[in-house]
């Protein structure tokens, strides 16, 4: 049995009480608003929308698929019952293990798959036949691709890349724009194809097992196919079919997918779109728009929605735990000594605020940790603040991080500014028409190395005294 079947995932999630059915929502605004209400509640669930107004019953949209630790644990093959801390614990070291195991789980080609149950040829393609939500009130149009994976290839090596790049419906339903930001691996592939052949082949899956959303939506290193990486996560090779025209892969159990070509001058106005920064910050811009040559879907397909917005949003939990695990592995992997924890905070979309805890070993160590965390490929895109703290601070606890900042950081000496770094078109501080640089601050909130021995002692009862007292009056411990 395939571990990459979204329907099996849904059955498991439902069995664990993690799915809520919403019937009769409008794809314009109501699916988005219902999803937002879900992300803001304490116990989020996966929401499956059916009987969507104006669409065939059975044509569904799923959101919230990775919005809590149980769903994430299930999606990443780590267990059905993990709470938040158990998930974080279970993820420790995993990204590196998955990377190393990827070659053993190379995806395999098959000739048939459920995705070919329905094949729609070029002239009959209409994305508007499928629920394409307008997620937020000021969005520029319906977006059929959010929790999606766009598949490109490196024309030199043949290595595939999966990237989650949003897709707005264009040309009255005949095509979609693919909003891939410069610097992303998919963008680099597309640019190479343009230089070599004048056009770039592309396939994309719009509904599929959420593990593809996780791998496509996080910074897996270049040169590693996210399909193999997904195989390593699940302990099973991904099976894929090839798009008949482009030859690029599509996971065989995908729900809804297409293939086509991108051309340098084939763009359409795209946006605005409610972004992960929490703003409609990208404005309208010309974006590459596919010439779609084929659309494929399972009967009664499920579109995987993952709309961003002011955090918490659909994938901010996923982004935060995955990035934190990857960044921890990355800093240890480059040989940084004394790493005690890294946390990419959800409130910063898992990107803008990164806290790193270290055990200081030498003068300059804390600055080194900060610079590395700010510029490692895993964390470099759209970071704005790196805060380095000592090992007595839990980097995941923003209150503790802020306390360290307010007591161990002298702004005059301990804040470094990096300029002309890797920003984004969606930065609310960005200026229209300007290159997407940003600026970032490294905040060294560690005790100064030369005062480690004589820095004032923290004023709180020791663990020993606390344990003794808590034993005496057990109700005091929450
Ligand atoms: C749901 C979702 C939507 C995303 N939308 C975009 C997007 O529209 N454009 C973009 O460049 N990155 C987007 N991202 C971020 C990229 O998917 C992410 O940076 C990923 O690492 C890109 O893959 P790559 O590094 O292989 O290019 C999105 C991520 C998620 C999870």
Short mmCIF file of C-alpha atoms and ligand atoms in Angstrom, two decimals:
data_model
loop_
_atom_site.label_atom_id
_atom_site.label_comp_id
_atom_site.label_asym_id
_atom_site.label_seq_id
_atom_site.Cartn_x
_atom_site.Cartn_y
_atom_site.Cartn_z
CA UNK A 1 0.00 0.00 0.00
CA UNK A 2 1.29 3.44 -0.85
CA UNK A 3 2.12 5.69 2.06
CA UNK A 4 1.68 8.71 -0.22
CA UNK A 5 -2.07 8.48 -0.71
CA UNK A 6 -3.88 11.54 0.64
CA UNK A 7 -7.09 9.53 1.06
CA UNK A 8 -5.35 7.06 3.37
CA UNK A 9 -3.87 10.03 5.26
CA UNK A 10 -7.40 11.44 5.63
CA UNK A 11 -8.72 8.13 6.96
CA UNK A 12 -5.93 7.97 9.53
CA UNK A 13 -6.38 11.58 10.58
CA UNK A 14 -10.12 11.10 10.84
CA UNK A 15 -9.63 7.95 12.93
CA UNK A 16 -7.52 10.03 15.30
CA UNK A 17 -10.32 12.62 15.60
CA UNK A 18 -8.28 15.21 13.70
CA UNK A 19 -10.62 16.01 10.80
CA UNK A 20 -13.68 18.24 10.66
CA UNK A 21 -16.04 18.27 7.68
CA UNK A 22 -17.38 21.65 6.57
CA UNK A 23 -20.23 21.43 4.06
CA UNK A 24 -21.63 24.17 1.86
CA UNK A 25 -18.91 26.85 2.09
CA UNK A 26 -18.34 29.37 -0.67
CA UNK A 27 -14.90 29.17 -2.27
CA UNK A 28 -14.87 32.96 -2.30
CA UNK A 29 -13.80 34.01 1.22
CA UNK A 30 -15.73 31.45 3.30
CA UNK A 31 -13.18 28.62 2.97
CA UNK A 32 -10.44 31.09 3.83
CA UNK A 33 -12.27 32.58 6.79
CA UNK A 34 -13.28 29.17 8.19
CA UNK A 35 -9.66 28.07 7.87
CA UNK A 36 -8.47 31.20 9.67
CA UNK A 37 -10.88 30.60 12.56
CA UNK A 38 -9.47 27.08 12.76
CA UNK A 39 -5.81 28.20 12.96
CA UNK A 40 -6.59 30.61 15.77
CA UNK A 41 -8.31 28.07 18.01
CA UNK A 42 -6.44 26.07 20.59
CA UNK A 43 -7.00 22.62 19.13
CA UNK A 44 -6.76 23.06 15.38
CA UNK A 45 -7.96 20.31 13.08
CA UNK A 46 -7.67 19.45 9.43
CA UNK A 47 -10.74 20.91 7.70
CA UNK A 48 -12.19 19.10 4.71
CA UNK A 49 -14.57 21.24 2.67
CA UNK A 50 -17.17 19.45 0.58
CA UNK A 51 -20.41 20.48 -1.17
CA UNK A 52 -18.62 23.70 -2.06
CA UNK A 53 -21.08 26.18 -3.53
CA UNK A 54 -21.03 26.08 -7.32
CA UNK A 55 -18.84 22.96 -7.59
CA UNK A 56 -19.52 19.28 -8.02
CA UNK A 57 -20.06 17.49 -4.69
CA UNK A 58 -16.95 15.46 -3.94
CA UNK A 59 -14.62 18.13 -5.37
CA UNK A 60 -12.98 19.04 -2.09
CA UNK A 61 -10.48 21.37 -0.44
CA UNK A 62 -8.38 20.39 2.58
CA UNK A 63 -6.74 22.95 4.90
CA UNK A 64 -4.98 22.81 8.27
CA UNK A 65 -3.26 19.56 7.26
CA UNK A 66 -0.07 20.30 9.20
CA UNK A 67 -1.42 22.72 11.77
CA UNK A 68 -0.85 20.70 14.94
CA UNK A 69 1.67 18.22 16.35
CA UNK A 70 -0.52 15.15 15.85
CA UNK A 71 -1.14 15.91 12.19
CA UNK A 72 2.53 16.78 11.68
CA UNK A 73 3.69 13.61 13.43
CA UNK A 74 1.36 11.56 11.26
CA UNK A 75 2.42 13.35 8.07
CA UNK A 76 6.11 12.80 8.82
CA UNK A 77 5.69 9.13 9.72
CA UNK A 78 6.76 9.87 13.31
CA UNK A 79 3.65 8.67 15.13
CA UNK A 80 -0.01 9.42 15.63
CA UNK A 81 0.00 10.65 19.17
CA UNK A 82 2.76 13.19 19.57
CA UNK A 83 2.23 16.34 21.55
CA UNK A 84 4.16 19.48 20.74
CA UNK A 85 7.28 18.73 22.79
CA UNK A 86 7.36 15.09 21.74
CA UNK A 87 7.23 16.16 18.09
CA UNK A 88 10.11 18.59 18.56
CA UNK A 89 12.06 15.84 20.34
CA UNK A 90 11.23 13.28 17.63
CA UNK A 91 12.37 15.69 14.92
CA UNK A 92 15.81 16.22 16.42
CA UNK A 93 18.47 15.09 13.95
CA UNK A 94 15.83 13.82 11.53
CA UNK A 95 16.37 16.29 8.63
CA UNK A 96 20.03 15.25 8.43
CA UNK A 97 19.12 11.54 8.61
CA UNK A 98 16.53 12.00 5.87
CA UNK A 99 19.09 13.79 3.71
CA UNK A 100 21.60 11.00 4.13
CA UNK A 101 18.97 8.31 3.46
CA UNK A 102 17.55 10.02 0.34
CA UNK A 103 19.72 8.10 -2.19
CA UNK A 104 18.32 4.83 -0.78
CA UNK A 105 14.78 6.00 -1.49
CA UNK A 106 15.12 7.23 -5.06
CA UNK A 107 11.65 7.74 -6.55
CA UNK A 108 10.58 5.18 -9.12
CA UNK A 109 8.74 5.67 -12.37
CA UNK A 110 5.50 3.79 -13.01
CA UNK A 111 3.40 3.89 -16.15
CA UNK A 112 -0.02 4.28 -14.52
CA UNK A 113 -1.41 5.87 -11.39
CA UNK A 114 -4.64 7.20 -9.90
CA UNK A 115 -3.68 10.69 -11.14
CA UNK A 116 -4.41 9.54 -14.70
CA UNK A 117 -8.02 8.56 -13.86
CA UNK A 118 -9.08 11.71 -15.71
CA UNK A 119 -6.94 13.33 -18.40
CA UNK A 120 -7.95 16.71 -19.83
CA UNK A 121 -6.24 17.88 -22.99
CA UNK A 122 -4.92 21.38 -23.53
CA UNK A 123 -7.93 23.01 -25.20
CA UNK A 124 -10.36 21.77 -22.53
CA UNK A 125 -8.38 22.79 -19.45
CA UNK A 126 -10.37 24.89 -17.01
CA UNK A 127 -8.93 25.25 -13.53
CA UNK A 128 -12.15 26.95 -12.49
CA UNK A 129 -13.93 23.58 -12.72
CA UNK A 130 -12.13 22.85 -9.43
CA UNK A 131 -12.67 24.80 -6.22
CA UNK A 132 -10.11 27.62 -6.32
CA UNK A 133 -10.49 29.67 -3.18
CA UNK A 134 -10.24 33.42 -2.89
CA UNK A 135 -8.58 33.09 0.51
CA UNK A 136 -8.53 36.69 1.75
CA UNK A 137 -10.71 39.66 0.96
CA UNK A 138 -8.09 41.65 -0.95
CA UNK A 139 -6.56 38.75 -2.87
CA UNK A 140 -6.22 39.44 -6.58
CA UNK A 141 -8.21 36.35 -7.59
CA UNK A 142 -8.75 32.65 -7.00
CA UNK A 143 -5.67 30.66 -5.99
CA UNK A 144 -5.77 26.99 -6.90
CA UNK A 145 -2.19 26.39 -5.78
CA UNK A 146 -1.12 27.02 -2.20
CA UNK A 147 -0.32 23.66 -0.57
CA UNK A 148 1.13 22.60 -3.89
CA UNK A 149 4.42 21.32 -5.25
CA UNK A 150 5.88 22.67 -8.48
CA UNK A 151 8.25 20.21 -10.10
CA UNK A 152 11.19 21.39 -12.21
CA UNK A 153 14.41 19.77 -13.34
CA UNK A 154 18.00 20.83 -13.66
CA UNK A 155 18.72 20.61 -17.40
CA UNK A 156 22.38 19.76 -16.67
CA UNK A 157 21.97 17.04 -14.04
CA UNK A 158 18.36 15.92 -14.46
CA UNK A 159 17.79 16.31 -10.70
CA UNK A 160 14.17 17.20 -9.87
CA UNK A 161 13.10 19.92 -7.49
CA UNK A 162 9.81 20.34 -5.68
CA UNK A 163 8.92 23.83 -4.48
CA UNK A 164 5.68 25.17 -3.05
CA UNK A 165 5.06 28.28 -5.14
CA UNK A 166 1.57 29.70 -5.14
CA UNK A 167 -0.58 29.63 -8.25
CA UNK A 168 -3.29 32.07 -9.22
CA UNK A 169 -5.84 31.07 -11.84
CA UNK A 170 -5.27 33.06 -15.04
CA UNK A 171 -6.79 33.42 -18.52
CA UNK A 172 -10.32 32.60 -17.36
CA UNK A 173 -9.22 29.21 -16.05
CA UNK A 174 -6.99 28.12 -18.95
CA UNK A 175 -3.71 28.65 -17.10
CA UNK A 176 -2.05 29.52 -13.81
CA UNK A 177 0.75 31.85 -12.80
CA UNK A 178 3.58 30.32 -10.77
CA UNK A 179 4.98 32.75 -8.27
CA UNK A 180 8.51 31.48 -7.83
CA UNK A 181 10.78 33.99 -6.10
CA UNK A 182 14.26 34.57 -7.43
CA UNK A 183 16.89 32.54 -5.62
CA UNK A 184 14.59 29.56 -5.09
CA UNK A 185 15.80 26.27 -6.56
CA UNK A 186 12.86 26.10 -8.95
CA UNK A 187 13.72 29.59 -10.22
CA UNK A 188 17.31 28.56 -10.86
CA UNK A 189 16.12 25.55 -12.88
CA UNK A 190 13.71 27.65 -14.89
CA UNK A 191 16.36 30.26 -15.64
CA UNK A 192 18.79 27.58 -16.85
CA UNK A 193 16.11 26.13 -19.18
CA UNK A 194 15.36 29.61 -20.54
CA UNK A 195 19.03 30.15 -21.30
CA UNK A 196 19.39 26.75 -22.96
CA UNK A 197 16.07 26.14 -24.72
CA UNK A 198 14.06 29.34 -24.49
CA UNK A 199 11.35 27.64 -22.44
CA UNK A 200 11.12 25.53 -19.29
CA UNK A 201 9.06 22.39 -18.69
CA UNK A 202 7.05 22.22 -15.50
CA UNK A 203 4.64 19.91 -13.73
CA UNK A 204 2.77 20.66 -10.53
CA UNK A 205 0.61 18.83 -8.07
CA UNK A 206 -2.19 20.83 -6.47
CA UNK A 207 -3.56 18.14 -4.17
CA UNK A 208 -1.44 15.39 -2.61
CA UNK A 209 -0.25 13.87 0.66
CA UNK A 210 0.87 16.73 2.95
CA UNK A 211 4.41 15.32 3.21
CA UNK A 212 4.94 16.85 -0.24
CA UNK A 213 3.80 20.20 1.08
CA UNK A 214 6.33 19.90 3.90
CA UNK A 215 9.26 18.95 1.65
CA UNK A 216 8.32 21.35 -1.14
CA UNK A 217 7.75 24.19 1.31
CA UNK A 218 10.99 23.94 3.27
CA UNK A 219 14.59 24.56 2.25
CA UNK A 220 15.84 21.09 1.37
CA UNK A 221 19.42 21.57 0.05
CA UNK A 222 19.95 22.05 -3.69
CA UNK A 223 20.79 18.93 -5.65
CA UNK A 224 18.59 16.67 -3.52
CA UNK A 225 15.30 15.67 -5.09
CA UNK A 226 12.50 16.36 -2.62
CA UNK A 227 10.77 13.24 -3.95
CA UNK A 228 13.64 11.10 -2.71
CA UNK A 229 13.67 13.09 0.52
CA UNK A 230 9.93 12.41 0.94
CA UNK A 231 10.73 8.73 0.35
CA UNK A 232 13.32 8.83 3.13
CA UNK A 233 10.78 10.42 5.49
CA UNK A 234 8.14 7.78 4.80
CA UNK A 235 10.53 4.82 4.47
CA UNK A 236 9.03 4.07 1.06
CA UNK A 237 9.95 5.17 -2.45
CA UNK A 238 7.67 7.68 -4.14
CA UNK A 239 6.10 6.31 -7.31
CA UNK A 240 5.69 8.82 -10.09
CA UNK A 241 4.23 8.98 -13.57
CA UNK A 242 5.68 11.22 -16.25
CA UNK A 243 3.80 14.09 -17.82
CA UNK A 244 3.18 12.85 -21.38
CA UNK A 245 4.38 16.10 -22.96
CA UNK A 246 7.16 17.37 -20.66
CA UNK A 247 8.43 14.06 -19.27
CA UNK A 248 8.60 15.58 -15.80
CA UNK A 249 7.38 13.53 -12.84
CA UNK A 250 4.05 13.74 -11.02
CA UNK A 251 3.52 11.66 -7.86
CA UNK A 252 1.28 8.78 -8.98
CA UNK A 253 -1.25 9.25 -6.17
CA UNK A 254 -1.66 13.00 -6.72
CA UNK A 255 -5.22 14.24 -6.66
CA UNK A 256 -4.91 17.07 -9.16
CA UNK A 257 -1.93 18.00 -11.33
CA UNK A 258 -0.93 19.60 -14.60
CA UNK A 259 1.98 19.96 -16.95
CA UNK A 260 3.06 22.70 -19.28
CA UNK A 261 5.73 25.16 -20.34
CA UNK A 262 7.00 28.46 -19.04
CA UNK A 263 8.34 31.15 -21.39
CA UNK A 264 10.35 34.21 -20.27
CA UNK A 265 7.85 36.69 -21.70
CA UNK A 266 4.63 34.78 -20.87
CA UNK A 267 3.57 36.60 -17.71
CA UNK A 268 0.30 37.82 -16.23
CA UNK A 269 -0.44 40.33 -13.47
CA UNK A 270 -0.47 38.38 -10.20
CA UNK A 271 -1.57 39.30 -6.69
CA UNK A 272 -2.04 40.93 -4.35
CA UNK A 273 -2.07 38.02 -1.95
CA UNK A 274 -2.25 37.80 1.85
CA UNK A 275 1.29 36.75 2.68
CA UNK A 276 3.02 34.79 5.43
CA UNK A 277 4.37 38.09 6.76
CA UNK A 278 0.80 38.92 7.74
CA UNK A 279 0.28 41.60 5.08
CA UNK A 280 -0.80 41.98 1.47
CA UNK A 281 2.78 42.92 0.89
CA UNK A 282 3.64 41.70 -2.61
CA UNK A 283 1.27 43.93 -4.60
CA UNK A 284 0.44 43.17 -8.25
CA UNK A 285 3.42 42.12 -10.39
CA UNK A 286 3.98 40.26 -13.66
CA UNK A 287 4.53 36.58 -12.90
CA UNK A 288 5.46 33.65 -15.16
CA UNK A 289 2.31 31.95 -16.36
CA UNK A 290 2.26 28.40 -17.67
CA UNK A 291 1.07 27.32 -21.06
CA UNK A 292 -0.83 24.33 -19.72
CA UNK A 293 -0.80 21.32 -22.01
CA UNK A 294 -2.57 18.77 -19.82
CA UNK A 295 -4.59 18.57 -16.62
CA UNK A 296 -4.93 15.34 -14.67
CA UNK A 297 -7.09 14.41 -11.72
CA UNK A 298 -8.44 11.59 -9.64
CA UNK A 299 -12.19 11.29 -9.57
CA UNK A 300 -13.53 13.60 -6.84
CA UNK A 301 -10.17 15.33 -6.38
CA UNK A 302 -8.99 17.04 -3.23
CA UNK A 303 -7.13 20.33 -3.51
CA UNK A 304 -4.61 20.84 -0.69
CA UNK A 305 -4.96 24.41 0.50
CA UNK A 306 -2.34 26.09 2.66
CA UNK A 307 -3.09 29.81 2.80
CA UNK A 308 -0.68 32.06 4.67
CA UNK A 309 -1.68 35.29 6.48
CA UNK A 310 -1.03 36.94 9.83
CA UNK A 311 0.43 34.15 11.99
CA UNK A 312 -0.65 31.65 13.10
CA UNK A 313 -1.62 30.61 9.58
CA UNK A 314 -2.02 27.33 7.75
CA UNK A 315 1.59 26.24 7.69
CA UNK A 316 3.27 28.49 10.28
CA UNK A 317 3.40 25.65 12.84
CA UNK A 318 4.91 23.29 10.26
CA UNK A 319 7.39 25.92 9.10
CA UNK A 320 8.47 26.70 12.65
CA UNK A 321 9.12 23.11 13.80
CA UNK A 322 10.68 21.98 10.50
CA UNK A 323 12.91 25.03 10.16
CA UNK A 324 14.01 24.76 13.76
CA UNK A 325 15.00 21.11 13.31
CA UNK A 326 16.77 21.84 10.02
CA UNK A 327 18.56 24.91 11.38
CA UNK A 328 19.77 23.00 14.43
CA UNK A 329 21.16 20.25 12.18
CA UNK A 330 22.65 22.85 9.83
CA UNK A 331 24.55 24.76 12.53
CA UNK A 332 25.87 21.55 14.08
CA UNK A 333 26.64 20.33 10.55
CA UNK A 334 28.88 23.31 9.71
CA UNK A 335 30.86 22.57 12.85
CA UNK A 336 29.59 25.30 15.17
CA UNK A 337 30.53 24.28 18.71
CA UNK A 338 28.24 24.35 21.72
CA UNK A 339 24.84 24.52 19.94
CA UNK A 340 22.15 23.97 22.57
CA UNK A 341 19.06 24.76 20.53
CA UNK A 342 17.72 26.81 17.63
CA UNK A 343 14.18 28.07 17.30
CA UNK A 344 12.61 29.72 14.26
CA UNK A 345 9.64 31.50 15.79
CA UNK A 346 6.14 31.03 14.41
CA UNK A 347 5.31 34.69 14.97
CA UNK A 348 8.05 35.57 12.47
CA UNK A 349 6.68 33.07 9.97
CA UNK A 350 9.53 30.72 10.92
CA UNK A 351 11.94 33.00 9.07
CA UNK A 352 12.23 36.51 10.47
CA UNK A 353 13.11 35.72 14.09
CA UNK A 354 15.61 32.99 14.86
CA UNK A 355 16.87 32.38 18.39
CA UNK A 356 20.04 30.36 18.93
CA UNK A 357 21.19 29.07 22.32
CA UNK A 358 24.87 28.22 22.76
CA UNK A 359 27.26 27.27 25.47
CA UNK A 360 29.95 29.91 24.97
CA UNK A 361 33.38 28.41 24.47
CA UNK A 362 35.59 31.30 23.29
CA UNK A 363 35.60 35.04 22.63
CA UNK A 364 33.68 35.70 19.42
CA UNK A 365 31.71 32.46 19.61
CA UNK A 366 28.33 34.12 20.07
CA UNK A 367 28.88 36.47 17.11
CA UNK A 368 29.97 33.53 14.96
CA UNK A 369 26.77 31.67 15.91
CA UNK A 370 24.73 34.73 14.96
CA UNK A 371 26.38 35.31 11.60
CA UNK A 372 26.11 31.65 10.66
CA UNK A 373 22.47 31.46 11.69
CA UNK A 374 21.70 34.60 9.70
CA UNK A 375 23.34 33.37 6.51
CA UNK A 376 23.12 29.60 6.35
CA UNK A 377 21.06 28.59 3.27
CA UNK A 378 18.47 27.04 5.58
CA UNK A 379 17.74 30.33 7.33
CA UNK A 380 19.07 33.08 5.06
CA UNK A 381 15.90 33.90 3.11
CA UNK A 382 13.98 36.77 4.75
CA UNK A 383 15.59 36.50 8.12
CA UNK A 384 15.47 39.82 10.00
CA UNK A 385 16.61 39.12 13.56
CA UNK A 386 18.92 36.49 14.94
CA UNK A 387 19.09 36.53 18.73
CA UNK A 388 21.89 34.54 20.32
CA UNK A 389 21.41 33.51 23.95
CA UNK A 390 23.28 31.48 26.54
CA UNK A 391 22.37 27.88 27.26
CA UNK A 392 20.35 28.74 30.37
CA UNK A 393 17.77 30.37 28.07
CA UNK A 394 15.21 28.26 26.23
CA UNK A 395 15.35 29.66 22.66
CA UNK A 396 11.75 28.56 22.11
CA UNK A 397 10.44 30.72 24.95
CA UNK A 398 10.17 34.29 23.64
CA UNK A 399 9.74 35.68 27.17
CA UNK A 400 13.06 34.19 28.22
CA UNK A 401 14.71 35.35 25.00
CA UNK A 402 13.43 38.91 25.54
CA UNK A 403 14.60 38.82 29.17
CA UNK A 404 18.09 37.82 28.03
CA UNK A 405 18.00 40.58 25.42
CA UNK A 406 16.98 43.20 27.92
CA UNK A 407 19.63 42.21 30.49
CA UNK A 408 22.64 40.84 28.56
CA UNK A 409 22.66 42.84 25.34
CA UNK A 410 24.22 46.30 25.18
CA UNK A 411 22.78 47.77 21.99
CA UNK A 412 25.86 49.85 21.37
CA UNK A 413 28.17 46.85 21.36
CA UNK A 414 25.95 43.84 20.78
CA UNK A 415 23.83 44.58 17.74
CA UNK A 416 25.42 43.99 14.34
CA UNK A 417 23.67 45.05 11.17
CA UNK A 418 24.00 43.11 7.91
CA UNK A 419 22.97 44.96 4.77
CA UNK A 420 21.97 43.92 1.25
CA UNK A 421 20.98 40.44 2.39
CA UNK A 422 18.45 37.99 0.85
CA UNK A 423 15.04 39.57 1.21
CA UNK A 424 11.77 38.99 -0.59
CA UNK A 425 9.24 40.62 -2.82
CA UNK A 426 6.73 40.05 0.00
CA UNK A 427 8.65 42.09 2.59
CA UNK A 428 6.20 44.73 3.88
CA UNK A 429 9.20 47.08 4.21
CA UNK A 430 10.29 46.53 0.60
CA UNK A 431 10.07 49.34 -1.91
CA UNK A 432 8.24 48.79 -5.21
CA UNK A 433 10.57 48.30 -8.15
CA UNK A 434 13.65 47.86 -5.98
CA UNK A 435 15.68 44.62 -5.77
CA UNK A 436 14.49 42.40 -2.94
CA UNK A 437 17.34 42.99 -0.50
CA UNK A 438 16.71 43.29 3.17
CA UNK A 439 18.67 44.24 6.26
CA UNK A 440 19.10 42.08 9.31
CA UNK A 441 20.23 42.50 12.88
CA UNK A 442 22.26 40.06 14.86
CA UNK A 443 21.44 40.59 18.51
CA UNK A 444 24.02 39.12 20.81
CA UNK A 445 22.10 38.55 24.04
CA UNK A 446 24.75 36.36 25.62
CA UNK A 447 26.64 37.41 28.73
CA UNK A 448 29.85 39.10 27.51
CA UNK A 449 32.45 36.34 27.23
CA UNK A 450 34.97 38.25 29.34
CA UNK A 451 32.38 38.56 32.14
CA UNK A 452 31.12 35.02 32.16
CA UNK A 453 32.72 34.39 35.55
CA UNK A 454 31.67 37.61 37.25
CA UNK A 455 28.32 38.36 35.58
CA UNK A 456 25.60 38.86 38.23
CA UNK A 457 23.98 35.61 39.31
CA UNK A 458 20.38 35.00 38.20
CA UNK A 459 18.04 35.72 41.09
CA UNK A 460 15.79 32.71 41.38
CA UNK A 461 15.51 29.71 43.62
CA UNK A 462 17.61 26.74 42.63
CA UNK A 463 16.01 23.63 41.14
CA UNK A 464 16.84 21.77 44.32
CA UNK A 465 15.02 24.24 46.60
CA UNK A 466 12.10 24.42 44.17
CA UNK A 467 11.77 20.62 44.10
CA UNK A 468 11.84 20.43 47.89
CA UNK A 469 9.16 23.09 48.24
CA UNK A 470 7.00 21.62 45.48
CA UNK A 471 7.10 18.27 47.22
CA UNK A 472 5.89 19.92 50.41
CA UNK A 473 3.07 21.86 48.69
CA UNK A 474 2.33 19.87 45.50
CA UNK A 475 -0.46 22.18 44.37
CA UNK A 476 2.04 24.97 43.75
CA UNK A 477 3.46 23.37 40.62
CA UNK A 478 1.18 23.96 37.64
C1 LIG B 1 2.17 26.85 1.36
C2 LIG B 1 3.43 27.52 0.91
C3 LIG B 1 3.38 28.49 -0.08
C4 LIG B 1 4.56 29.09 -0.55
N1 LIG B 1 4.49 30.01 -1.55
C5 LIG B 1 5.64 30.47 -2.11
C6 LIG B 1 5.60 31.30 -3.27
O1 LIG B 1 4.53 31.67 -3.76
N2 LIG B 1 6.79 31.68 -3.81
C7 LIG B 1 8.00 31.29 -3.30
O2 LIG B 1 9.04 31.62 -3.87
N3 LIG B 1 8.06 30.54 -2.16
C8 LIG B 1 6.91 30.10 -1.58
N4 LIG B 1 6.95 29.30 -0.47
C9 LIG B 1 8.26 29.00 0.12
C10 LIG B 1 8.99 27.94 -0.67
O3 LIG B 1 8.16 26.85 -0.94
C11 LIG B 1 10.21 27.47 0.08
O4 LIG B 1 11.14 28.52 0.15
C12 LIG B 1 10.87 26.25 -0.52
O5 LIG B 1 12.04 25.94 0.18
C13 LIG B 1 11.17 26.47 -1.96
O6 LIG B 1 11.72 25.30 -2.48
P1 LIG B 1 13.16 25.37 -3.17
O7 LIG B 1 14.10 25.83 -2.09
O8 LIG B 1 13.39 23.94 -3.56
O9 LIG B 1 13.04 26.31 -4.29
C14 LIG B 1 5.80 28.72 0.02
C15 LIG B 1 5.84 27.76 1.03
C16 LIG B 1 4.68 27.15 1.47
C17 LIG B 1 4.75 26.10 2.55
#
